[in-house]
Tab-separated table of C-alpha atoms in Angstrom:
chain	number	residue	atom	x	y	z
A	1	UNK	CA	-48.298	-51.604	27.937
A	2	UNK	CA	-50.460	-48.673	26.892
A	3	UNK	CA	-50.788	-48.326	23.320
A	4	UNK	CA	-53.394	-45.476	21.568
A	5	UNK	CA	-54.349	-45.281	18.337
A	6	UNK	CA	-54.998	-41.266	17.626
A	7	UNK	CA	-56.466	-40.114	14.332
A	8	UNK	CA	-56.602	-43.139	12.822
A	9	UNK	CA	-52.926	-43.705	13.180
A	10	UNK	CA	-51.145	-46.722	15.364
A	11	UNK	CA	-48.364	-47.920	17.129
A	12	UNK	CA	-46.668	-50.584	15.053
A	13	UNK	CA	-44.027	-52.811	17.682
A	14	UNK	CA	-41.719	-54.964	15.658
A	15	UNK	CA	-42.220	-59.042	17.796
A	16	UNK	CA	-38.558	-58.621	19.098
A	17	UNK	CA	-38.621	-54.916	20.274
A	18	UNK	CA	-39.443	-55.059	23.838
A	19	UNK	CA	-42.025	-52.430	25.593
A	20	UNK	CA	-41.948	-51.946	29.528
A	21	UNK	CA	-45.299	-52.639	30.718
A	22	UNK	CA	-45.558	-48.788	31.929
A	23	UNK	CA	-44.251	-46.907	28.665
A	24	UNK	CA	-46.785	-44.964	26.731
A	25	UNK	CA	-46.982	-44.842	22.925
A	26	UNK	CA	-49.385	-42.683	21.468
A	27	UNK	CA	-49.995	-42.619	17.323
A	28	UNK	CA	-47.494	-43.224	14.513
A	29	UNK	CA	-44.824	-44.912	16.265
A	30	UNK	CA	-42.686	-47.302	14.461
A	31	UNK	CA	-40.557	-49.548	16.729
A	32	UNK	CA	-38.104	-51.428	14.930
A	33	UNK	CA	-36.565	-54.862	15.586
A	34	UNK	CA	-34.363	-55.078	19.138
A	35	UNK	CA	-35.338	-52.247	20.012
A	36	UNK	CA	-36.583	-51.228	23.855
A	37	UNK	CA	-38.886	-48.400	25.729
A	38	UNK	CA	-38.240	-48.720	29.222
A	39	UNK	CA	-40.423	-48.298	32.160
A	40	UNK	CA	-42.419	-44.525	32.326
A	41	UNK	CA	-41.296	-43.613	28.941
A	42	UNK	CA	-43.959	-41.831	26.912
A	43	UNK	CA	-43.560	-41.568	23.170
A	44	UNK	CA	-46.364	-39.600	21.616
A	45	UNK	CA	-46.998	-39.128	17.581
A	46	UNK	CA	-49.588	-36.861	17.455
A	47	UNK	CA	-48.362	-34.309	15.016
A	48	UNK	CA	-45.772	-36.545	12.660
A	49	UNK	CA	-44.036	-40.173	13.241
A	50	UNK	CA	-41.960	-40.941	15.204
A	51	UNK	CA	-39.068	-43.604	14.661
A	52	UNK	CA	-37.157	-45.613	17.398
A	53	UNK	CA	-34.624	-47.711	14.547
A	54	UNK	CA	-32.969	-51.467	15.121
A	55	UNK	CA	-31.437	-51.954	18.410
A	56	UNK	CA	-32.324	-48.070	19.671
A	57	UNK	CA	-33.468	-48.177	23.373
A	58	UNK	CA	-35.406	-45.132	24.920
A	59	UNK	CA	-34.992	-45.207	28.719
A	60	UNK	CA	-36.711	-44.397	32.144
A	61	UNK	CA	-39.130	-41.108	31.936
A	62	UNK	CA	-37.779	-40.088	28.695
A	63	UNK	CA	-40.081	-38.407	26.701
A	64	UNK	CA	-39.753	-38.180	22.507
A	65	UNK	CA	-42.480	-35.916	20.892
A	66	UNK	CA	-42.794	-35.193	17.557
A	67	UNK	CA	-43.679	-31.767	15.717
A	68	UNK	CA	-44.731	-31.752	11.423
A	69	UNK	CA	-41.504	-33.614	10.705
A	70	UNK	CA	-40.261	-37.275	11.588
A	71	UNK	CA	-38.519	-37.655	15.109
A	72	UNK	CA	-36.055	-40.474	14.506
A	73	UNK	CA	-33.917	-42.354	17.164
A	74	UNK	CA	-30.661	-44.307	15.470
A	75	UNK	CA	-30.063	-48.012	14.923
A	76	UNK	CA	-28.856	-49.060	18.253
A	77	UNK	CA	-29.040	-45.712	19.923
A	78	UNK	CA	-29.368	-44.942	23.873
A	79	UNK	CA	-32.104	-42.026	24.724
A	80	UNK	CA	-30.956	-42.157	28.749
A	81	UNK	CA	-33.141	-41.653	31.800
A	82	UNK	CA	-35.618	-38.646	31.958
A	83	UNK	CA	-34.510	-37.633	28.481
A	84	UNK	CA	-36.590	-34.807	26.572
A	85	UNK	CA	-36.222	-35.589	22.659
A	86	UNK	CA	-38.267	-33.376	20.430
A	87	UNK	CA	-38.879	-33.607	16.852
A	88	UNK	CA	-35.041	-34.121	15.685
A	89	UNK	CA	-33.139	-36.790	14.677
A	90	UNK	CA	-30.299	-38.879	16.868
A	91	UNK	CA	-27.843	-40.789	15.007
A	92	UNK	CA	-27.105	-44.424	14.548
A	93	UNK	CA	-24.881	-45.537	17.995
A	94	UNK	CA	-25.540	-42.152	19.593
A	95	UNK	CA	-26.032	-41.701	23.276
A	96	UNK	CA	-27.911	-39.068	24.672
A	97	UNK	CA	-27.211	-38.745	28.121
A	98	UNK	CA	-29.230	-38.836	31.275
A	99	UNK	CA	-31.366	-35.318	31.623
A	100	UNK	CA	-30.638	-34.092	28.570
A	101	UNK	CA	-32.232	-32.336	25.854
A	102	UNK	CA	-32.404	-32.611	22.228
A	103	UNK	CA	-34.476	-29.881	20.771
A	104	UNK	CA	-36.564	-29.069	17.298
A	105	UNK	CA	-34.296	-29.386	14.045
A	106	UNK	CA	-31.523	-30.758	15.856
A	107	UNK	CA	-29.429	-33.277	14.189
A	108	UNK	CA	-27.222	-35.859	16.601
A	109	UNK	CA	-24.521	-37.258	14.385
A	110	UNK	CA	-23.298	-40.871	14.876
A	111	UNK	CA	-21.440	-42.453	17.521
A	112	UNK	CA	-21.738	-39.294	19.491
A	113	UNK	CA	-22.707	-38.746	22.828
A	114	UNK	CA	-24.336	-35.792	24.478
A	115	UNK	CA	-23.323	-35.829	27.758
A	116	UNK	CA	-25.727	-36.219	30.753
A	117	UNK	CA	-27.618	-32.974	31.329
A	118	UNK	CA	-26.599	-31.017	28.368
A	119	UNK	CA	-29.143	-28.920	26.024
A	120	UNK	CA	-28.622	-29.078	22.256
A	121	UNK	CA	-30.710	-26.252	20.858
A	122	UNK	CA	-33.170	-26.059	18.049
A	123	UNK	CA	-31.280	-26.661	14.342
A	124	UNK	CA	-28.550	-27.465	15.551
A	125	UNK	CA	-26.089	-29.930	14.151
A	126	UNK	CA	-23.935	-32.179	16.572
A	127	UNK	CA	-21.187	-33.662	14.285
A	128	UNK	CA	-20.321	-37.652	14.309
A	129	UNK	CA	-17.699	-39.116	17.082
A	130	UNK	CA	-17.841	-36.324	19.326
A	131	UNK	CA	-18.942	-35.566	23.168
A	132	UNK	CA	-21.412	-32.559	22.546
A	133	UNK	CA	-21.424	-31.290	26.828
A	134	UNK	CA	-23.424	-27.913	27.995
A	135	UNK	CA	-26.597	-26.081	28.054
A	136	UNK	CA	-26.360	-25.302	25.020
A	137	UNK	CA	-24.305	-27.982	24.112
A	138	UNK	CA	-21.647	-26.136	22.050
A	139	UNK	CA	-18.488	-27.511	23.436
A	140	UNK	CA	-17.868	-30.171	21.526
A	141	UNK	CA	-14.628	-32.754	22.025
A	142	UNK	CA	-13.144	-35.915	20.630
A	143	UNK	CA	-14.647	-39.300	21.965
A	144	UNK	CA	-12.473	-40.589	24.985
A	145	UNK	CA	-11.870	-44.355	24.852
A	146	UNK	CA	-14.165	-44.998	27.773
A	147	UNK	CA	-17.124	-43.002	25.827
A	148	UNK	CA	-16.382	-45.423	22.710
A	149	UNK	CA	-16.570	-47.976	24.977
A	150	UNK	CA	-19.895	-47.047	26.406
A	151	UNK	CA	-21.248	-46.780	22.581
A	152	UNK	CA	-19.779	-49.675	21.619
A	153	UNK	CA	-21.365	-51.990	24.571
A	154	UNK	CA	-24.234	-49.878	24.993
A	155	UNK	CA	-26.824	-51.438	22.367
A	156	UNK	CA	-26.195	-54.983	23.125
A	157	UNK	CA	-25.771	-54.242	26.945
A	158	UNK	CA	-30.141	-53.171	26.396
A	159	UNK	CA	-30.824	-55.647	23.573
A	160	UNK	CA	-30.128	-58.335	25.936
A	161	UNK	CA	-31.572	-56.624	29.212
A	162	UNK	CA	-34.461	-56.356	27.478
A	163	UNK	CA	-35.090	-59.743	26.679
A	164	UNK	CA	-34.202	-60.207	30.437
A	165	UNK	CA	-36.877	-58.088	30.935
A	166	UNK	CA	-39.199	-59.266	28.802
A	167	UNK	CA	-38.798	-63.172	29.755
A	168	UNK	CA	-38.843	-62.323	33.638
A	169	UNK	CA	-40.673	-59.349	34.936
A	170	UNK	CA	-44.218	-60.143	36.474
A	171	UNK	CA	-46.495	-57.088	38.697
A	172	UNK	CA	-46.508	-58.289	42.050
């Protein structure tokens, strides 16, 4: 997997966190325990830290940058495929949904999802246990039972992928 130290600064990969052999982290990355990057995901830390918590997992082509503050992905919260997450902070159990975007200042409260393809917009505050939907994603409704369901199975769904992953995956 490529790792970079930049300025002096490090990746640090907790033993159980699992990184796909093509992700990309770049500077002062923290991943925690359980946690997973997935194949073509680039995490870069150039300008602050960035955190990917307990359990998170950051998916396909997503890409989490980082301005002057700390970018911080939630215990065992889902950044989907081709993701843009940029200097904010996702809650814990969260689930940002495939093509979506998370912008500067932005706060994503717990067990929320931001469904697939939606913008939330710079400072702006996503409440906990909601569907945020929309570019910008201002609509904002009550979790349906199958979206609890999908953050409920979510982080153990990856945790254990991952070590699927991790135990049987070989280039060819």
């Amino acid at each position: 997997m490529p790792m970079f130290e930049f300025e002096g600064k490090s990746p640090q990969v907790h033993p159980s966190a699992w990184i796909a052999p093509t992700a990309t982290l770049v500077g002062d990355v923290i991943v925690e325990a359980d946690a997973s990057v997935w194949y073509g995901a680039v995490i870069r830390a150039d300008f602050g830290r960035i955190i990917i918590r307990e359990g998170a997992n950051v998916q396909d082509n997503a890409v989490i940058h980082v301005g002057v503050n700390t970018c911080e992905v939630g215990r065992g919260a889902t950044v989907g495929h081709l993701c843009l997450v940029h200097d904010c902070v996702i809650g814990e159990y969260a689930i940002v949904g495939n093509g979506s975007t998370v912008l500067d200042g932005a706060r994503v409260g717990a067990r929320t999802m931001i469904a697939a393809g939606s913008t939330v917009t710079p400072g702006s505050e996503v409440p906990d246990e909601v569907i945020a939907m929309g570019s910008p994603a201002k609509r904002h409704v009550p979790l349906t039972d199958t979206a609890r369901q999908w953050i409920d199975v979510n982080p153990a769904l990856y945790q254990e992928l991952a070590r699927r992953h991790a135990l049987t995956v070989k280039e060819v």
